[in-house]
One Martini backbone bead per residue (centre of mass of N, CA, C, O) as a GRO file, in nm:
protein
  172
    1UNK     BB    1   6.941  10.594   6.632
    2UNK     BB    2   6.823  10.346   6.541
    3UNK     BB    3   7.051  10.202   6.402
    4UNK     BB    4   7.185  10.172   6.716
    5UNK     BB    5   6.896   9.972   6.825
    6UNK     BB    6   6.927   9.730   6.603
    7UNK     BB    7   7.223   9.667   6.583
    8UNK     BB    8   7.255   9.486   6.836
    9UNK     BB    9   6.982   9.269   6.786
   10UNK     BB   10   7.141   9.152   6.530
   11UNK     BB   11   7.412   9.067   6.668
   12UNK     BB   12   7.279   8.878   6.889
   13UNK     BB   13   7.142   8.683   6.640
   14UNK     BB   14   7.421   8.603   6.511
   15UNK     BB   15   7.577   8.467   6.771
   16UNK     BB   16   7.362   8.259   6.831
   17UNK     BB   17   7.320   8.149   6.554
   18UNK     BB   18   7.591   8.008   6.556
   19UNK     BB   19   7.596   7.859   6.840
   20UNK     BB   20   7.350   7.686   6.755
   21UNK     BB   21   7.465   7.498   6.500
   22UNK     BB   22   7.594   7.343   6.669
   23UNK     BB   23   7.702   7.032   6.700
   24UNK     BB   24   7.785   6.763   6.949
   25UNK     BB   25   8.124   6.726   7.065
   26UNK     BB   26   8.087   6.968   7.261
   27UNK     BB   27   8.175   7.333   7.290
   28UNK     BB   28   8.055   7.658   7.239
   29UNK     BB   29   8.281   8.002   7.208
   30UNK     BB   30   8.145   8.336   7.115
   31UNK     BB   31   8.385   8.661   7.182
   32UNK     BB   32   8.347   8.803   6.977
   33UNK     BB   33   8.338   9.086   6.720
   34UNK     BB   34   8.615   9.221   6.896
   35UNK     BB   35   8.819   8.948   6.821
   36UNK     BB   36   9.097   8.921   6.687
   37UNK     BB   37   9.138   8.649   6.837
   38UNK     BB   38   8.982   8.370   6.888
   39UNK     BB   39   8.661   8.363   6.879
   40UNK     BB   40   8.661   8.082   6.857
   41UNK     BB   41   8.561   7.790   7.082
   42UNK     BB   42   8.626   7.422   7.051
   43UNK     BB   43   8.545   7.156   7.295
   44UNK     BB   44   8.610   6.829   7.319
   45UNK     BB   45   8.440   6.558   7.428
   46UNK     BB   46   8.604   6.435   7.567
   47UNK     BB   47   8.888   6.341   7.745
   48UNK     BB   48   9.212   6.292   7.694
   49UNK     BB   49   9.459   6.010   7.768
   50UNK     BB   50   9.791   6.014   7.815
   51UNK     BB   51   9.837   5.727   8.009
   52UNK     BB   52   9.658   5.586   7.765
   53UNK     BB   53   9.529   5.365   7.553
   54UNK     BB   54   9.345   5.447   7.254
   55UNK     BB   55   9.000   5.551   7.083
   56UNK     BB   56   8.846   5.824   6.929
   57UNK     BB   57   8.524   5.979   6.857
   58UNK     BB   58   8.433   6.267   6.687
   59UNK     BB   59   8.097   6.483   6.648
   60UNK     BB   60   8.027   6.745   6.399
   61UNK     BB   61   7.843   7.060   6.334
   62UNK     BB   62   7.834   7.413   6.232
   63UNK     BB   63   8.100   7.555   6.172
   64UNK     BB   64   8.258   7.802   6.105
   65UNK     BB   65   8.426   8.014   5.877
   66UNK     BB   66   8.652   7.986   6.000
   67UNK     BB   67   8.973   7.968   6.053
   68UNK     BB   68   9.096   7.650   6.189
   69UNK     BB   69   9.256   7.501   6.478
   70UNK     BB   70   9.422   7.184   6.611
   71UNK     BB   71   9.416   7.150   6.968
   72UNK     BB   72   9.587   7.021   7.260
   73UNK     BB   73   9.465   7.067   7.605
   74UNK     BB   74   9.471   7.099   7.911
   75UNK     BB   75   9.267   7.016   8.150
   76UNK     BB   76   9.487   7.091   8.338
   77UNK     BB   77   9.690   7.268   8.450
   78UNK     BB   78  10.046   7.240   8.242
   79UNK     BB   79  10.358   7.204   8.213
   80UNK     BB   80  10.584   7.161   7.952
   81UNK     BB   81  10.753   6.942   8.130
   82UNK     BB   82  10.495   6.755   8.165
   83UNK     BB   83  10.419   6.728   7.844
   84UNK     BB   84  10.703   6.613   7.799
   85UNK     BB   85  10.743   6.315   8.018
   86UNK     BB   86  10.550   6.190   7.787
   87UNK     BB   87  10.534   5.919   7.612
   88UNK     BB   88  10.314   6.033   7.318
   89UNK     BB   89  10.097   5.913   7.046
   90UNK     BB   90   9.901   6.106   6.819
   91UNK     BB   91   9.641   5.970   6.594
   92UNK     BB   92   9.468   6.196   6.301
   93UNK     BB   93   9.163   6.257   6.179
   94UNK     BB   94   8.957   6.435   5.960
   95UNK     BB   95   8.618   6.402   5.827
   96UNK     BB   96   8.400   6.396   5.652
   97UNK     BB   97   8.087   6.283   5.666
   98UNK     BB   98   7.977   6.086   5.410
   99UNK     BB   99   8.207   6.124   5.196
  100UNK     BB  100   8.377   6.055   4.885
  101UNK     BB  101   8.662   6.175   4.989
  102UNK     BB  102   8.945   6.017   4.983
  103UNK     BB  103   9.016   6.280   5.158
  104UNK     BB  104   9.119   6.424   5.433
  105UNK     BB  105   9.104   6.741   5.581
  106UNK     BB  106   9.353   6.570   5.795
  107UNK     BB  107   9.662   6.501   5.903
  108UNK     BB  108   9.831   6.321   6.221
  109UNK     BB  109  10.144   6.314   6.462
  110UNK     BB  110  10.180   6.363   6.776
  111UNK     BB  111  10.457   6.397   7.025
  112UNK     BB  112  10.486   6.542   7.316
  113UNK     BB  113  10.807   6.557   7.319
  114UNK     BB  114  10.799   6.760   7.036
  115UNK     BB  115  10.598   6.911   6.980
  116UNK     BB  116  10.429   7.199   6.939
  117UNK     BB  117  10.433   7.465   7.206
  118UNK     BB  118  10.198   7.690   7.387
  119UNK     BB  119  10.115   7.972   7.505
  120UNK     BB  120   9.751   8.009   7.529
  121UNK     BB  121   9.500   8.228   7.631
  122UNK     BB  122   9.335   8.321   7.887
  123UNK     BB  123   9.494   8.132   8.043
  124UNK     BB  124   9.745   8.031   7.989
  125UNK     BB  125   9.821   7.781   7.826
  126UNK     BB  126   9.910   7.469   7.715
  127UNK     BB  127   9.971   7.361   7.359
  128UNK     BB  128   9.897   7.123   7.106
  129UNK     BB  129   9.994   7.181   6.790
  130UNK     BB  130   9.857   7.107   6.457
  131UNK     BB  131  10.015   7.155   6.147
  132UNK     BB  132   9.836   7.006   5.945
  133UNK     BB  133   9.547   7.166   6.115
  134UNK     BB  134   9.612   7.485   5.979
  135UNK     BB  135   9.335   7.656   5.838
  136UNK     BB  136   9.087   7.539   5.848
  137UNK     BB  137   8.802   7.447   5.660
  138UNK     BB  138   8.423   7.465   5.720
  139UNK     BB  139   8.133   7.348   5.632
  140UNK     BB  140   7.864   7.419   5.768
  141UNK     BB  141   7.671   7.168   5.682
  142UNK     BB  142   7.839   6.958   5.794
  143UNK     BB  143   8.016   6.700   5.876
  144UNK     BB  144   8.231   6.595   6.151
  145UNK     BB  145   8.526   6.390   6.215
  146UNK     BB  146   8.757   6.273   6.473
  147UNK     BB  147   8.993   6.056   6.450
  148UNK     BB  148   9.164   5.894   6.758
  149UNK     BB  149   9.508   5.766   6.849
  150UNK     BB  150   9.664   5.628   7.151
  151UNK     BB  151  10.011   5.609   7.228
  152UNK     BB  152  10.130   5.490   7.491
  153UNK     BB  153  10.340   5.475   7.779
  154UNK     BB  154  10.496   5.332   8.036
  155UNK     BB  155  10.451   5.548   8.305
  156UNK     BB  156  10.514   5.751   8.621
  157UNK     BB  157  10.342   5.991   8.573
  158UNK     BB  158  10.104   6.189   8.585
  159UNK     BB  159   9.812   6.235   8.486
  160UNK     BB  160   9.688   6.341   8.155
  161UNK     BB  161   9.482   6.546   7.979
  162UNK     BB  162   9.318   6.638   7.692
  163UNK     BB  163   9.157   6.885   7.486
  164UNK     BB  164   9.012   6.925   7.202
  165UNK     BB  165   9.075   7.178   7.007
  166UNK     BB  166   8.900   7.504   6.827
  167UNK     BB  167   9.049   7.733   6.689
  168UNK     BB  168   8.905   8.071   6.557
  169UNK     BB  169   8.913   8.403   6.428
  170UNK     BB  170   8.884   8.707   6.364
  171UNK     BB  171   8.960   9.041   6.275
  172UNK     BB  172   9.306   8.965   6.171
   0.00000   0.00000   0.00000
């Protein structure tokens, strides 16, 4: 009986303490131990405009020891058919930061037009998924950038955001 007075209180410390850790551009979200796929979830702020060229630049550290994958969901519901009328080419790389490493955690192109898309998440988002930047591994107490470059089209398509986000983990 005490075994499970005790464990409840200790779940919900290591749960706690995971989402503590994090720290940066974004919202940390952990669906708990009981979640098969994408345990966490990562979305780093702002939204990025792919309507529009430009530059950003997300820093973060804390992130968990699953597995994770770097993709961007549409910040407003929408469809295949949306994300795929606008070309954009989104360029970008993670690095741990200040490493003497010269290479970075992963580099991506992402194409809008092309890229691969799947339907994912609690809420059945499309995502626009980096095929570079899957089954990342970061070291828990590291910092890490974000670093990515949007070049847009002038088209006449209504504007779209996209946030970056990390999902992974689970007990799968």
């Amino acid at each position: 009986m005490r075994a499970v007075a005790l464990g409840i209180p200790l779940a919900t410390v290591l749960v706690t303490a995971c989402a503590a850790r994090f720290a940066g551009d974004g919202t940390f979200e952990d669906r708990g131990r009981g979640t098969a796929e994408d345990r966490y979830q990562i979305r780093l702020v702002p939204a990025i405009a792919l309507d529009r060229s430009g530059a950003y630049r997300f820093a973060f550290s804390g992130m968990p020891g699953a597995e994770m994958t770097l993709g961007f969901r549409p910040a407003r519901p929408a469809t295949e058919a949306e994300v795929r009328a606008r070309v954009t080419i989104l360029k970008g790389e993670i690095a741990e930061s200040g490493a003497d490493a010269a290479e970075p955690l992963c580099r991506f192109e992402l194409d809008t037009a092309t890229a691969t898309l799947t339907v994912a998440g609690r809420d059945d988002a499309t995502v626009l998924w980096t095929e570079p930047c899957r089954a990342l591994r970061f070291k828990r107490q590291a910092r890490y950038t974000l670093v990515l470059t949007v070049s847009a089209s002038q088209d006449t398509t209504p504007p779209l955001d996209v946030i970056a986000s990390f999902d992974g983990g689970g007990w799968k």
